[in-house]
PDB file of C-alpha atoms in Angstrom:
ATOM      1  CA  UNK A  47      96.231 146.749 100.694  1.00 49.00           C
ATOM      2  CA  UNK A  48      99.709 148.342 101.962  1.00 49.00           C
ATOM      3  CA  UNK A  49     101.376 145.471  99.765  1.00 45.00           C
ATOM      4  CA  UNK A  50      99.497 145.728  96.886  1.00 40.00           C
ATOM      5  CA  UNK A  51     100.225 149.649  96.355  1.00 41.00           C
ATOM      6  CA  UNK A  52     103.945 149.227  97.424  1.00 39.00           C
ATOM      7  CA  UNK A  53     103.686 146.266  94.267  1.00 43.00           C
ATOM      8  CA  UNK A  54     101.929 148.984  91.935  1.00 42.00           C
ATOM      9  CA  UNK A  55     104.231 151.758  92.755  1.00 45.00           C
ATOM     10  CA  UNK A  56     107.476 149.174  92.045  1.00 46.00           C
ATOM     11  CA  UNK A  57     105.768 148.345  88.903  1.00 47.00           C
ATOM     12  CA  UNK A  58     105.547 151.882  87.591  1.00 49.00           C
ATOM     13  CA  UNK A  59     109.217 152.560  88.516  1.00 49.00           C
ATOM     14  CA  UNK A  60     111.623 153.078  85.163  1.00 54.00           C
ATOM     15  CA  UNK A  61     113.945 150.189  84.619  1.00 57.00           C
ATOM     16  CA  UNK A  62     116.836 150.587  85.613  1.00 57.00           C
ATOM     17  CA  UNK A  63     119.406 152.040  82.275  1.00 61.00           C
ATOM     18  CA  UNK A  64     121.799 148.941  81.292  1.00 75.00           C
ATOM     19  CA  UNK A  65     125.500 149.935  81.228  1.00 91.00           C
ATOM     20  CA  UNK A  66     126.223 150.216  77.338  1.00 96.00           C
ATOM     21  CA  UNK A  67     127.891 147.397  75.525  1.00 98.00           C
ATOM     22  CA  UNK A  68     131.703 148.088  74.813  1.00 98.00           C
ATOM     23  CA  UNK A  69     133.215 147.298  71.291  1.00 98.00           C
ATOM     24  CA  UNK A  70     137.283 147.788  71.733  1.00 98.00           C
ATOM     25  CA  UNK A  71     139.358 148.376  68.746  1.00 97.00           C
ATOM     26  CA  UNK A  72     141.878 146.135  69.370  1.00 97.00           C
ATOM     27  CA  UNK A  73     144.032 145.881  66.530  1.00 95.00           C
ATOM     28  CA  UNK A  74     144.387 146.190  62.740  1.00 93.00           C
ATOM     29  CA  UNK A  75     145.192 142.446  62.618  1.00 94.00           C
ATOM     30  CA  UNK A  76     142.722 141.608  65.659  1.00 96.00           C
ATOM     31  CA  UNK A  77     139.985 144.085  64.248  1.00 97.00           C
ATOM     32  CA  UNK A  78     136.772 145.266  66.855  1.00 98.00           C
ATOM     33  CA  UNK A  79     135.628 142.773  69.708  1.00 98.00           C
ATOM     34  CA  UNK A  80     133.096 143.414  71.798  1.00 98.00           C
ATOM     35  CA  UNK A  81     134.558 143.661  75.399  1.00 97.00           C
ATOM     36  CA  UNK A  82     134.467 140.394  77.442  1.00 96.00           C
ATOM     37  CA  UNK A  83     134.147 138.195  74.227  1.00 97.00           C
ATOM     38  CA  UNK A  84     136.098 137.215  70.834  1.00 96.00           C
ATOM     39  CA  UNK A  85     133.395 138.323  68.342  1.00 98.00           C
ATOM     40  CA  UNK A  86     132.572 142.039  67.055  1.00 98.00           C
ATOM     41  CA  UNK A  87     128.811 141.068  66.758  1.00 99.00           C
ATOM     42  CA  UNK A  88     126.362 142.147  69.044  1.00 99.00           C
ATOM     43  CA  UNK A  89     122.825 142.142  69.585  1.00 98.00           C
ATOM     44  CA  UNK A  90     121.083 144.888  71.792  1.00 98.00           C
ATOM     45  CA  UNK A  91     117.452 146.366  71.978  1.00 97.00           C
ATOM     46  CA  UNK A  92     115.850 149.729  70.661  1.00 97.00           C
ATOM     47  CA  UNK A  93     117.307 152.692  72.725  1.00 96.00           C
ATOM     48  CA  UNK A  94     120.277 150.513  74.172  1.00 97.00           C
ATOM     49  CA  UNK A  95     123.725 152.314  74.105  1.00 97.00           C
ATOM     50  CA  UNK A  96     127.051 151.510  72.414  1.00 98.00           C
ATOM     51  CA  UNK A  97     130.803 152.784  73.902  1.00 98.00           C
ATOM     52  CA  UNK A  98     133.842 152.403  71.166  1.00 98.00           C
ATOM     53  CA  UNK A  99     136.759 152.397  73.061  1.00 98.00           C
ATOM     54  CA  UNK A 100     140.081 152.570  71.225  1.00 97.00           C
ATOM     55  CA  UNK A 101     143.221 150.327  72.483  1.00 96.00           C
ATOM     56  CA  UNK A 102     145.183 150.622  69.454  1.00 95.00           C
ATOM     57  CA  UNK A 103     148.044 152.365  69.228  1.00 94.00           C
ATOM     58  CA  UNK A 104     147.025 154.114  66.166  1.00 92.00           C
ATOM     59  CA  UNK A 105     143.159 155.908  65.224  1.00 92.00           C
ATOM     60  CA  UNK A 106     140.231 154.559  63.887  1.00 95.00           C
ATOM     61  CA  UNK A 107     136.891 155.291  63.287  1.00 96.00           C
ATOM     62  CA  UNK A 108     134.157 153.060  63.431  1.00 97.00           C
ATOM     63  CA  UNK A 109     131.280 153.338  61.100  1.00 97.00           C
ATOM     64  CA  UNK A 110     128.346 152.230  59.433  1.00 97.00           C
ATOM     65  CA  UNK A 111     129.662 150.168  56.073  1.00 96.00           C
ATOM     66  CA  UNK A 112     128.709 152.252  53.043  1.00 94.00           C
ATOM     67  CA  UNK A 113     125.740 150.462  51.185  1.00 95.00           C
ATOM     68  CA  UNK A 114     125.174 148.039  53.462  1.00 95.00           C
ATOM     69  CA  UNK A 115     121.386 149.403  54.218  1.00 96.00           C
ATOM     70  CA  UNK A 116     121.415 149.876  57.867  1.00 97.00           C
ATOM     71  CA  UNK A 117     118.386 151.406  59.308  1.00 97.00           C
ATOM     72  CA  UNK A 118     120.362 154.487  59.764  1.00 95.00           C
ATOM     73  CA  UNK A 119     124.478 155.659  59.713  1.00 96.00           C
ATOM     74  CA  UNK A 120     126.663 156.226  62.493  1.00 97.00           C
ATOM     75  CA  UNK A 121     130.434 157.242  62.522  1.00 96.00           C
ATOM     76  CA  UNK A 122     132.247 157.987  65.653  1.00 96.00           C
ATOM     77  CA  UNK A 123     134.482 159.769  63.725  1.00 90.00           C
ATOM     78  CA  UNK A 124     138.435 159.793  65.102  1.00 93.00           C
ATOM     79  CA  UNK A 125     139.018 157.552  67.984  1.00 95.00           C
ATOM     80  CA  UNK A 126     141.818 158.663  69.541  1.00 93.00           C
ATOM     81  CA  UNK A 127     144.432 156.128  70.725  1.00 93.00           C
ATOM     82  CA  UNK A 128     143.198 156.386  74.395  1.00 92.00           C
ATOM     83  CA  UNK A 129     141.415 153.805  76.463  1.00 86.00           C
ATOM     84  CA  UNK A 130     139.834 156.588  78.633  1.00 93.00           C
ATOM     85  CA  UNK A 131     138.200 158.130  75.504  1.00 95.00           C
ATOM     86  CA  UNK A 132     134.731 156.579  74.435  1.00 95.00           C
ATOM     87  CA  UNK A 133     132.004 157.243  71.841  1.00 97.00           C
ATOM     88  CA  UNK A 134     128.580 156.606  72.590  1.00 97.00           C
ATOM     89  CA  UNK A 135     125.966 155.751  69.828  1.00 97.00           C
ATOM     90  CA  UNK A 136     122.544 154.694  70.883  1.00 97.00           C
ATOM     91  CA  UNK A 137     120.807 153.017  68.055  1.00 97.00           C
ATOM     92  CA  UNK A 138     116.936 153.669  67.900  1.00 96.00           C
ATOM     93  CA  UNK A 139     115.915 151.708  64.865  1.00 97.00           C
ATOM     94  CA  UNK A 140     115.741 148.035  64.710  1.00 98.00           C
ATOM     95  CA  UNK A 141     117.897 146.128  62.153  1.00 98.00           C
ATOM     96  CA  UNK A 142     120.878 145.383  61.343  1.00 98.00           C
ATOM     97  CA  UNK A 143     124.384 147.745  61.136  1.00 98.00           C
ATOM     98  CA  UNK A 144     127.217 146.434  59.903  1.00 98.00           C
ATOM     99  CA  UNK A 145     129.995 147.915  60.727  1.00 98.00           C
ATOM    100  CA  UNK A 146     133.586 148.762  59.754  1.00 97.00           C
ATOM    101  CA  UNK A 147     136.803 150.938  60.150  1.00 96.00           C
ATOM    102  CA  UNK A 148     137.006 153.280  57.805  1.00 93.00           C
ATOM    103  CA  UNK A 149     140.321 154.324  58.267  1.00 89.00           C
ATOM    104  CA  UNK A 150     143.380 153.716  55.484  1.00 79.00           C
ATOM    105  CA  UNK A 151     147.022 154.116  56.671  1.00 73.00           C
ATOM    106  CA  UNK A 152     149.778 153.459  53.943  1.00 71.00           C
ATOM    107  CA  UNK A 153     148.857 150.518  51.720  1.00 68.00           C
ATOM    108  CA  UNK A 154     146.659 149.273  55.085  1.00 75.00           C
ATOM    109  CA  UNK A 155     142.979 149.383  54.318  1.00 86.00           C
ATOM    110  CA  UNK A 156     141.776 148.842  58.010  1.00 92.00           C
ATOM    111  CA  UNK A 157     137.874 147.707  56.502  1.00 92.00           C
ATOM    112  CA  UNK A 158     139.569 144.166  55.425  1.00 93.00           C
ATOM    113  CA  UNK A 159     140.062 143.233  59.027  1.00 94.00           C
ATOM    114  CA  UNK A 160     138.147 145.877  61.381  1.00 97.00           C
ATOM    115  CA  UNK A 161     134.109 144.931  61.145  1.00 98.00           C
ATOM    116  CA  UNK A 162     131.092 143.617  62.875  1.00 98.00           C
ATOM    117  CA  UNK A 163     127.750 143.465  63.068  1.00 99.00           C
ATOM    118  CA  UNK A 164     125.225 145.236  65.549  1.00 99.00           C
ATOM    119  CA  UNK A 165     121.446 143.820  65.509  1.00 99.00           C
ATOM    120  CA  UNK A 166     119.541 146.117  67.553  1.00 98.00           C
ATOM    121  CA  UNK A 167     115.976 143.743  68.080  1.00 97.00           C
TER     122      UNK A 167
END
């Protein structure tokens, strides 16, 4: 009996909160990669976080593409040049968000090479 409560009672327990998945802006000519691998494409689950983490030299800001019909828009607005600094989105709504810098410096439009795709499932 003992057993069988201690079971229930572990059952009923929240899970524990996964640490959120980190997407690095690496580079104008490298683009976004999501930390630990060499693509900017991720899939997570309803309610699951992302961190952007700039390691640039320069700013960026990673956002939803315009009219690309994501569930719903996100913009971290200016990532400062600091790997200690972090932006946390957590994405609610299942689908997909593509995903781009929308940052132009000079005759450098950082969209051609900075994107990726989050499917949250």
């Amino acid at each position: 009996m003992g057993l069988l409560l201690l079971g229930l009672l572990l059952s009923c327990q929240p899970d524990t909160p996964k640490a959120c998945v980190v997407i690095e802006a690496v580079s104008i000519e490298a683009g976004f990669r999501v930390r630990g691998t060499n693509s900017a494409d991720v899939t997570i689950r309803r309610g699951e976080c992302i961190e952007f983490v700039n390691q640039d030299s320069t700013a960026h800001i990673a956002q939803t593409r315009p009219g690309s019909g994501a569930p719903e828009d996100f913009s971290t607005q200016n990532l400062i040049p600091d790997p200690a600094y972090r932006v946390k989105i957590v994405l609610n709504i299942a689908g997909e968000y593509e995903y781009i810098c929308s940052i132009n410096t000079g005759n450098t439009v950082h969209a051609r090479t900075m994107f990726g795709k989050i499917t949250v499932r």
